[in-house]
Amino acid sequence: MKKMLFVVFIFTALIHAKINQIENQQTRLAAYEKFVKVVNMIEAYYVDELNTTTIINKALKGLLPNLDPHSSYLDKASYKELKIQTSGEFGGLGIVVGMRNGVLTVISPIDDTPAYKAGLKAGDIILKINDKATLDMSLDEAVNLMRGKPGTKITLTIVRKGQKPFKVTITRAIIKIKSVKAYALKGYPNIEYIRISSFDKNVVPSLKKVLKRIKKEGKKGIIIDLRNNPGGLLNQAVGTLDLFIDKGVLVSQKGRVSSENVVYKAHSEGTYKDIPIVVLVNGGSASASEIVSGALQDYKRAVIVGEKTFGKGSVQAILPVTKDEALRLTVARYYLPSGRTIQARGVTPDIIIHPGKIKEINDNTAKITEANLKAHLRAELQKIDHKKVVLKNQKEKIKKINGDLQLLTGANILKALIIAKENR
């Protein structure tokens, strides 16, 4: 009896599955028929004559951004631009933008570019590009408008929190990115300051050279500045983490399709696992920057200082449609070693410090005693001149704190970590 009931149950389940399959096929067919019908109606009745290709392309451009802010249809021009975007040199303003709450928002300006020099900041809303409002504009359309011939000007209308809308005129240029810059930190002889402005293809090789040099010089700690770093290539983020973490999962991605489920693990070879690290982040730190800072935080490999990051933790795949066109489609989400996601959440620093300026006071004049003696002053002058010669010969780049509260806090935390390590 039980066996018969089990057979009946299986048979019923199969029937329901078959019915659902038929219904799904019918629903899909009805949807396709509706789409074709709409296309035919547009071709027949729209005020301007449009061919089928134009209508389909417009439909795709509207469809993809409605899935999520990071998916888009790439026509011939957009696809070509995407291919050169991570090469380290391209034309434009030097600004990374995205859609946040449906509005065109600056993720970050890239260091030493026209947008950076014009004073644009992470979180700025671009209300208009020249005379065109951006409220109903797709991300790709906005990017295409902002790019142009080097030497030409563009005017952006900016909305910044706490201020009235204002206009900024920027001259386009060829954007050359030096993604990794390293400096000795003034006042902290044992600390190296490393600025990573974006994760392009040059990051890991450049970083390896810097780490090799500072190891030779005997530096005892490093500050990695990822503020306003909009991200970039995943393999560069993974490679950066692999330099500081010797074992375990660095980051993983999970999607609907099993082929998108990938786990990236650390390798022990070539790891700088003992040097203390402080990482600086802010609201302009996104994507690859969040993967690096979040993973280092999970492993307690670094102290994260600054403000909460942007919160872009989704994976986009480029799926060619034709030779010259493609889809940029969100296919998975990133997960940090602890299993947490950064999508729409970001990375919360261990030490939250908002940007601010500290006035540096030089009180040497209040301590002049013996220094008034001419002989002593001559000796001091010789010391100063000698130091200048040494620095010039060594060609050492110096990073000044210049009242940067986040950098100052990070330097002091790192100094304490170095002292604690030496006293173990």
Short mmCIF file of C-alpha atoms in Angstrom, two decimals:
data_model
loop_
_atom_site.label_atom_id
_atom_site.label_comp_id
_atom_site.label_asym_id
_atom_site.label_seq_id
_atom_site.Cartn_x
_atom_site.Cartn_y
_atom_site.Cartn_z
CA MET A 1 0.00 0.00 0.00
CA LYS A 2 2.79 2.43 0.95
CA LYS A 3 4.64 1.53 -2.22
CA MET A 4 1.54 2.29 -4.32
CA LEU A 5 1.06 5.66 -2.60
CA PHE A 6 4.71 6.54 -3.26
CA VAL A 7 4.32 5.70 -6.98
CA VAL A 8 1.14 7.79 -7.17
CA PHE A 9 2.97 10.69 -5.46
CA ILE A 10 5.86 10.54 -7.94
CA PHE A 11 3.46 10.29 -10.90
CA THR A 12 1.49 13.35 -9.64
CA ALA A 13 4.70 15.33 -9.14
CA LEU A 14 5.81 14.55 -12.69
CA ILE A 15 2.45 15.68 -14.08
CA HIS A 16 2.67 18.98 -12.15
CA ALA A 17 6.24 19.51 -13.37
CA LYS A 18 5.16 18.90 -16.97
CA ILE A 19 2.21 21.29 -16.61
CA ASN A 20 4.49 23.98 -15.13
CA GLN A 21 6.95 23.46 -18.00
CA ILE A 22 4.18 23.87 -20.57
CA GLU A 23 2.84 26.97 -18.77
CA ASN A 24 6.34 28.49 -18.65
CA GLN A 25 6.81 27.86 -22.36
CA GLN A 26 3.42 29.42 -23.12
CA THR A 27 4.19 32.45 -20.92
CA ARG A 28 7.56 32.93 -22.59
CA LEU A 29 6.02 32.61 -26.06
CA ALA A 30 3.33 35.15 -25.15
CA ALA A 31 6.00 37.58 -23.91
CA TYR A 32 7.98 37.23 -27.15
CA GLU A 33 4.82 37.76 -29.20
CA LYS A 34 4.04 40.92 -27.22
CA PHE A 35 7.53 42.30 -27.81
CA VAL A 36 7.35 41.62 -31.57
CA LYS A 37 3.92 43.21 -31.70
CA VAL A 38 5.20 46.39 -29.99
CA VAL A 39 8.17 46.57 -32.37
CA ASN A 40 5.83 46.23 -35.36
CA MET A 41 3.52 48.95 -33.99
CA ILE A 42 6.46 51.35 -33.53
CA GLU A 43 7.65 50.67 -37.08
CA ALA A 44 4.16 51.25 -38.45
CA TYR A 45 2.91 54.26 -36.45
CA TYR A 46 5.78 56.15 -34.78
CA VAL A 47 6.09 59.75 -35.99
CA ASP A 48 9.68 59.21 -37.19
CA GLU A 49 10.65 56.29 -39.40
CA LEU A 50 12.70 53.72 -37.47
CA ASN A 51 14.08 50.39 -38.61
CA THR A 52 13.97 47.21 -36.55
CA THR A 53 17.67 47.36 -35.59
CA THR A 54 17.32 50.87 -34.16
CA ILE A 55 14.23 49.90 -32.16
CA ILE A 56 15.88 46.77 -30.74
CA ASN A 57 19.02 48.71 -29.77
CA LYS A 58 16.94 51.34 -27.99
CA ALA A 59 15.02 48.59 -26.19
CA LEU A 60 18.26 46.97 -25.03
CA LYS A 61 19.65 50.30 -23.79
CA GLY A 62 16.53 50.73 -21.69
CA LEU A 63 16.35 47.14 -20.49
CA LEU A 64 19.82 46.60 -19.03
CA PRO A 65 19.97 49.62 -16.65
CA ASN A 66 16.55 48.59 -15.31
CA LEU A 67 18.06 45.32 -14.10
CA ASP A 68 20.64 47.11 -11.92
CA PRO A 69 22.81 50.24 -12.16
CA HIS A 70 25.88 48.34 -13.35
CA SER A 71 24.40 46.38 -16.26
CA SER A 72 24.31 48.03 -19.68
CA TYR A 73 24.16 47.47 -23.42
CA LEU A 74 27.43 48.41 -25.12
CA ASP A 75 27.12 49.63 -28.67
CA LYS A 76 30.15 49.84 -30.96
CA ALA A 77 31.53 53.06 -29.46
CA SER A 78 30.91 52.05 -25.83
CA TYR A 79 32.44 48.60 -26.35
CA LYS A 80 35.56 50.14 -27.86
CA GLU A 81 35.90 52.56 -24.93
CA LEU A 82 35.51 49.74 -22.41
CA LYS A 83 38.42 47.87 -23.98
CA ILE A 84 40.78 50.81 -23.40
CA GLN A 85 39.40 51.86 -20.02
CA THR A 86 41.76 49.66 -17.97
CA SER A 87 44.82 50.11 -20.18
CA GLY A 88 46.15 52.98 -18.02
CA GLU A 89 45.68 55.73 -20.64
CA PHE A 90 42.48 57.16 -22.10
CA GLY A 91 40.79 60.42 -23.01
CA GLY A 92 38.33 62.34 -20.86
CA LEU A 93 38.02 64.11 -17.52
CA GLY A 94 39.57 61.56 -15.17
CA ILE A 95 36.39 60.90 -13.27
CA VAL A 96 34.66 57.66 -12.30
CA VAL A 97 30.87 57.90 -12.11
CA GLY A 98 28.00 55.58 -11.31
CA MET A 99 24.27 55.60 -10.68
CA ARG A 100 23.32 55.98 -7.02
CA ASN A 101 19.64 56.20 -6.15
CA GLY A 102 18.95 56.77 -9.84
CA VAL A 103 21.16 59.85 -10.20
CA LEU A 104 24.56 60.31 -11.83
CA THR A 105 27.06 60.42 -8.98
CA VAL A 106 30.83 60.85 -8.77
CA ILE A 107 32.39 57.70 -7.31
CA SER A 108 35.79 59.33 -7.35
CA PRO A 109 38.04 61.68 -9.30
CA ILE A 110 41.31 60.05 -10.40
CA ASP A 111 44.50 61.57 -8.99
CA ASP A 112 46.18 64.37 -10.97
CA THR A 113 43.51 64.51 -13.69
CA PRO A 114 41.41 67.49 -14.88
CA ALA A 115 38.46 66.42 -12.70
CA TYR A 116 40.72 66.07 -9.65
CA LYS A 117 42.32 69.48 -10.23
CA ALA A 118 38.88 71.05 -10.75
CA GLY A 119 37.94 69.99 -7.21
CA LEU A 120 35.29 67.36 -7.91
CA LYS A 121 34.66 65.09 -4.94
CA ALA A 122 33.26 61.64 -4.27
CA GLY A 123 29.51 61.92 -3.72
CA ASP A 124 29.03 64.94 -6.00
CA ILE A 125 25.87 64.66 -8.11
CA ILE A 126 26.21 65.66 -11.77
CA LEU A 127 22.92 67.37 -12.54
CA LYS A 128 23.75 68.58 -16.05
CA ILE A 129 26.40 67.92 -18.68
CA ASN A 130 26.71 71.16 -20.60
CA ASP A 131 23.02 71.96 -21.16
CA LYS A 132 21.68 68.40 -20.94
CA ALA A 133 20.00 67.17 -17.74
CA THR A 134 21.21 63.75 -16.53
CA LEU A 135 18.12 62.68 -14.59
CA ASP A 136 16.76 60.47 -17.39
CA MET A 137 20.15 59.65 -18.88
CA SER A 138 21.78 56.20 -18.82
CA LEU A 139 25.26 55.77 -17.40
CA ASP A 140 26.75 54.99 -20.80
CA GLU A 141 25.12 58.05 -22.37
CA ALA A 142 26.57 60.26 -19.64
CA VAL A 143 30.06 58.77 -20.02
CA ASN A 144 29.93 59.24 -23.79
CA LEU A 145 28.97 62.90 -23.36
CA MET A 146 31.80 63.56 -20.93
CA ARG A 147 34.41 61.96 -23.12
CA GLY A 148 35.68 63.97 -26.07
CA LYS A 149 38.62 65.37 -27.93
CA PRO A 150 41.51 66.43 -25.66
CA GLY A 151 41.68 70.21 -25.26
CA THR A 152 37.93 70.72 -25.55
CA LYS A 153 35.94 72.10 -22.63
CA ILE A 154 32.89 70.72 -20.84
CA THR A 155 30.70 72.31 -18.16
CA LEU A 156 29.19 70.20 -15.39
CA THR A 157 26.47 71.40 -13.03
CA ILE A 158 27.25 69.92 -9.63
CA VAL A 159 25.06 69.35 -6.59
CA ARG A 160 27.10 68.91 -3.42
CA LYS A 161 25.70 68.28 0.03
CA GLY A 162 25.30 71.49 2.00
CA GLN A 163 25.90 73.76 -1.01
CA LYS A 164 23.88 75.37 -3.77
CA PRO A 165 24.28 73.86 -7.26
CA PHE A 166 27.35 75.25 -9.02
CA LYS A 167 29.03 74.89 -12.41
CA VAL A 168 32.52 73.59 -13.09
CA THR A 169 34.21 73.95 -16.49
CA ILE A 170 36.84 71.30 -17.18
CA THR A 171 39.20 70.85 -20.12
CA ARG A 172 39.37 67.29 -21.42
CA ALA A 173 42.78 65.62 -21.61
CA ILE A 174 44.48 62.33 -22.31
CA ILE A 175 44.31 60.58 -18.95
CA LYS A 176 47.55 58.87 -18.01
CA ILE A 177 47.31 56.99 -14.77
CA LYS A 178 50.24 56.08 -12.59
CA SER A 179 48.32 53.73 -10.38
CA VAL A 180 50.96 53.22 -7.66
CA LYS A 181 53.00 55.99 -6.04
CA ALA A 182 55.26 55.50 -3.02
CA TYR A 183 56.68 58.11 -0.66
CA ALA A 184 58.63 58.36 2.56
CA LEU A 185 56.26 59.84 5.15
CA LYS A 186 57.61 63.04 6.66
CA GLY A 187 58.09 62.72 10.41
CA TYR A 188 57.74 58.94 10.32
CA PRO A 189 61.06 57.50 9.07
CA ASN A 190 60.01 53.86 9.50
CA ILE A 191 56.79 54.20 7.49
CA GLU A 192 56.25 54.05 3.72
CA TYR A 193 53.16 55.73 2.27
CA ILE A 194 51.76 53.92 -0.80
CA ARG A 195 49.01 55.53 -2.84
CA ILE A 196 47.00 53.22 -5.14
CA SER A 197 44.69 55.38 -7.25
CA SER A 198 43.06 52.57 -9.28
CA PHE A 199 43.48 48.84 -9.83
CA ASP A 200 44.65 48.82 -13.44
CA LYS A 201 46.91 46.18 -14.97
CA ASN A 202 50.08 47.79 -13.56
CA VAL A 203 49.27 47.63 -9.83
CA VAL A 204 50.74 44.30 -8.73
CA PRO A 205 54.04 44.61 -10.67
CA SER A 206 54.50 48.17 -9.36
CA LEU A 207 53.63 47.15 -5.82
CA LYS A 208 56.13 44.29 -5.87
CA LYS A 209 58.92 46.72 -6.80
CA VAL A 210 57.96 49.09 -3.99
CA LEU A 211 57.79 46.31 -1.38
CA LYS A 212 61.14 44.91 -2.48
CA ARG A 213 62.72 48.34 -2.11
CA ILE A 214 61.28 49.17 1.30
CA LYS A 215 62.28 45.75 2.62
CA LYS A 216 65.84 46.50 1.54
CA GLU A 217 65.64 49.93 3.19
CA GLY A 218 64.38 48.42 6.44
CA LYS A 219 61.02 50.22 6.58
CA LYS A 220 58.86 48.75 9.36
CA GLY A 221 55.30 49.63 8.34
CA ILE A 222 53.21 50.76 5.36
CA ILE A 223 50.16 52.92 4.83
CA ILE A 224 48.10 51.96 1.78
CA ASP A 225 45.88 54.85 0.69
CA LEU A 226 42.78 53.61 -1.19
CA ARG A 227 40.73 56.77 -0.71
CA ASN A 228 38.81 57.69 -3.88
CA ASN A 229 40.07 54.53 -5.57
CA PRO A 230 37.11 53.42 -7.74
CA GLY A 231 38.38 49.87 -8.24
CA GLY A 232 39.37 48.17 -11.47
CA LEU A 233 40.60 44.70 -12.32
CA LEU A 234 39.76 41.81 -9.98
CA ASN A 235 43.03 39.98 -10.67
CA GLN A 236 44.95 43.05 -9.45
CA ALA A 237 42.94 43.16 -6.22
CA VAL A 238 43.55 39.43 -5.69
CA GLY A 239 47.24 39.85 -6.52
CA THR A 240 47.54 42.72 -4.04
CA LEU A 241 45.97 40.66 -1.26
CA ASP A 242 48.23 37.73 -2.11
CA LEU A 243 51.23 39.91 -1.27
CA PHE A 244 50.08 40.28 2.35
CA ILE A 245 48.02 37.16 3.15
CA ASP A 246 49.77 33.79 3.01
CA LYS A 247 46.85 31.34 3.21
CA GLY A 248 43.07 31.08 3.02
CA VAL A 249 40.34 32.52 0.82
CA LEU A 250 40.98 36.06 -0.43
CA VAL A 251 37.60 36.66 -2.08
CA SER A 252 34.88 34.57 -3.69
CA GLN A 253 32.10 35.24 -6.13
CA LYS A 254 28.73 33.52 -6.37
CA GLY A 255 26.08 33.70 -9.07
CA ARG A 256 23.16 31.77 -10.54
CA VAL A 257 25.36 29.98 -13.07
CA SER A 258 27.81 27.53 -11.52
CA SER A 259 30.63 28.72 -13.77
CA GLU A 260 30.47 32.09 -12.00
CA ASN A 261 31.13 30.51 -8.59
CA VAL A 262 34.86 31.12 -8.12
CA VAL A 263 37.06 31.09 -5.02
CA TYR A 264 40.40 32.92 -5.05
CA LYS A 265 42.95 31.64 -2.53
CA ALA A 266 46.25 32.97 -1.22
CA HIS A 267 49.70 31.53 -1.93
CA SER A 268 52.43 31.54 0.72
CA GLU A 269 55.24 32.26 -1.73
CA GLY A 270 56.32 35.91 -1.92
CA THR A 271 54.09 37.07 0.96
CA TYR A 272 54.99 40.02 3.18
CA LYS A 273 53.08 38.60 6.12
CA ASP A 274 54.81 40.37 9.03
CA ILE A 275 54.90 44.05 8.11
CA PRO A 276 52.19 46.11 9.91
CA ILE A 277 49.67 47.79 7.60
CA VAL A 278 47.13 50.61 7.85
CA VAL A 279 44.66 51.11 4.99
CA LEU A 280 42.90 54.44 4.37
CA VAL A 281 39.42 54.36 2.78
CA ASN A 282 36.44 56.67 2.22
CA GLY A 283 33.15 56.87 0.34
CA GLY A 284 35.03 56.99 -2.97
CA SER A 285 36.69 53.61 -2.33
CA ALA A 286 34.77 51.08 -4.40
CA SER A 287 34.81 47.58 -5.87
CA ALA A 288 38.42 46.27 -5.92
CA SER A 289 39.34 48.74 -3.15
CA GLU A 290 36.60 47.27 -0.98
CA ILE A 291 37.74 43.73 -1.72
CA VAL A 292 41.30 44.59 -0.64
CA SER A 293 40.39 46.57 2.48
CA GLY A 294 37.62 44.13 3.49
CA ALA A 295 39.78 41.02 3.15
CA LEU A 296 42.68 42.60 5.05
CA GLN A 297 40.18 43.55 7.75
CA ASP A 298 38.71 40.02 7.92
CA TYR A 299 42.14 38.51 8.48
CA LYS A 300 43.06 41.28 10.94
CA ARG A 301 46.01 41.84 8.66
CA ALA A 302 45.52 45.62 8.59
CA VAL A 303 43.78 48.36 10.52
CA ILE A 304 41.24 50.13 8.30
CA VAL A 305 40.96 53.89 8.91
CA GLY A 306 38.63 56.50 7.41
CA GLU A 307 35.00 56.42 6.31
CA LYS A 308 32.57 53.74 5.11
CA THR A 309 33.24 52.68 1.52
CA PHE A 310 30.96 52.96 -1.53
CA GLY A 311 29.39 49.48 -1.51
CA LYS A 312 29.88 48.02 -5.00
CA GLY A 313 30.27 44.28 -4.64
CA SER A 314 28.76 42.90 -7.83
CA VAL A 315 30.50 41.12 -10.70
CA GLN A 316 29.95 42.26 -14.28
CA ALA A 317 30.75 40.00 -17.20
CA ILE A 318 31.24 41.30 -20.73
CA LEU A 319 29.18 39.07 -23.02
CA PRO A 320 29.76 39.73 -26.75
CA VAL A 321 26.55 39.97 -28.79
CA THR A 322 28.21 40.70 -32.13
CA LYS A 323 31.77 41.50 -33.14
CA ASP A 324 31.32 45.14 -32.14
CA GLU A 325 28.60 44.99 -29.47
CA ALA A 326 28.29 43.41 -26.03
CA LEU A 327 26.34 43.26 -22.80
CA ARG A 328 27.84 44.30 -19.50
CA LEU A 329 25.77 42.08 -17.24
CA THR A 330 25.81 41.53 -13.48
CA VAL A 331 26.35 37.79 -13.09
CA ALA A 332 27.51 37.38 -9.48
CA ARG A 333 28.33 39.09 -6.20
CA TYR A 334 31.63 39.25 -4.35
CA TYR A 335 31.97 37.79 -0.86
CA LEU A 336 34.78 38.55 1.56
CA PRO A 337 36.66 35.78 3.43
CA SER A 338 34.24 36.02 6.37
CA GLY A 339 31.30 35.43 4.01
CA ARG A 340 29.95 38.99 4.18
CA THR A 341 29.02 40.90 1.05
CA ILE A 342 29.99 44.48 0.30
CA GLN A 343 27.15 45.07 -2.18
CA ALA A 344 25.19 48.15 -1.01
CA ARG A 345 26.85 47.79 2.43
CA GLY A 346 30.47 48.74 1.92
CA VAL A 347 33.31 48.22 4.38
CA THR A 348 33.08 49.95 7.75
CA PRO A 349 36.55 51.02 8.99
CA ASP A 350 37.96 49.80 12.30
CA ILE A 351 38.64 53.43 13.16
CA ILE A 352 36.12 55.91 11.73
CA ILE A 353 37.77 59.27 11.01
CA HIS A 354 36.06 61.93 8.94
CA PRO A 355 38.23 64.17 6.73
CA GLY A 356 39.58 67.25 8.40
CA LYS A 357 42.52 69.59 8.54
CA ILE A 358 44.84 70.03 11.50
CA LYS A 359 46.73 73.26 11.75
CA GLU A 360 50.39 72.53 12.23
CA ILE A 361 52.16 74.92 14.58
CA ASN A 362 55.89 75.47 14.38
CA ASP A 363 56.93 76.50 17.87
CA ASN A 364 60.70 76.37 17.37
CA THR A 365 60.90 80.14 17.93
CA ALA A 366 59.66 79.69 21.48
CA LYS A 367 62.55 77.34 22.28
CA ILE A 368 65.48 79.43 21.01
CA THR A 369 68.22 79.68 23.59
CA GLU A 370 71.68 78.56 22.59
CA ALA A 371 70.48 78.49 18.97
CA ASN A 372 70.90 82.28 18.92
CA LEU A 373 74.64 81.81 18.89
CA LYS A 374 76.05 82.36 15.40
CA ALA A 375 78.42 79.42 15.65
CA HIS A 376 75.59 77.10 16.54
CA LEU A 377 73.43 78.44 13.71
CA ARG A 378 76.26 77.87 11.20
CA ALA A 379 76.54 74.27 12.37
CA GLU A 380 72.79 73.78 12.03
CA LEU A 381 72.87 75.34 8.55
CA GLN A 382 75.54 72.88 7.46
CA LYS A 383 73.45 69.99 8.78
CA ILE A 384 70.38 71.23 6.89
CA ASP A 385 72.34 71.71 3.65
CA HIS A 386 73.87 68.25 4.03
CA LYS A 387 70.43 66.69 4.51
CA LYS A 388 69.17 68.39 1.37
CA VAL A 389 72.08 67.02 -0.63
CA VAL A 390 71.50 63.50 0.69
CA LEU A 391 67.80 63.60 -0.16
CA LYS A 392 68.54 64.96 -3.62
CA ASN A 393 71.09 62.23 -4.30
CA GLN A 394 68.74 59.53 -3.07
CA LYS A 395 65.87 61.00 -5.12
CA GLU A 396 63.54 60.07 -2.27
CA LYS A 397 59.99 61.34 -2.60
CA ILE A 398 58.54 62.80 0.58
CA LYS A 399 54.85 62.75 1.48
CA LYS A 400 53.80 65.52 3.87
CA ILE A 401 50.79 65.01 6.09
CA ASN A 402 49.67 68.63 5.55
CA GLY A 403 47.02 68.48 8.25
CA ASP A 404 45.29 65.40 6.72
CA LEU A 405 43.50 64.04 9.80
CA GLN A 406 42.89 60.58 8.32
CA LEU A 407 46.51 60.20 7.24
CA LEU A 408 47.80 61.52 10.58
CA THR A 409 45.57 59.09 12.49
CA GLY A 410 46.70 56.21 10.29
CA ALA A 411 50.37 57.12 10.77
CA ASN A 412 50.03 57.25 14.55
CA ILE A 413 48.16 53.93 14.65
CA LEU A 414 50.83 52.34 12.48
CA LYS A 415 53.57 53.76 14.68
CA ALA A 416 51.90 52.13 17.69
CA LEU A 417 51.63 48.80 15.81
CA ILE A 418 55.35 48.95 15.00
CA ILE A 419 56.25 49.63 18.64
CA ALA A 420 53.98 46.80 19.83
CA LYS A 421 55.57 44.39 17.32
CA GLU A 422 59.09 45.30 18.45
CA ASN A 423 58.17 44.80 22.12
CA ARG A 424 56.74 41.31 21.73
#
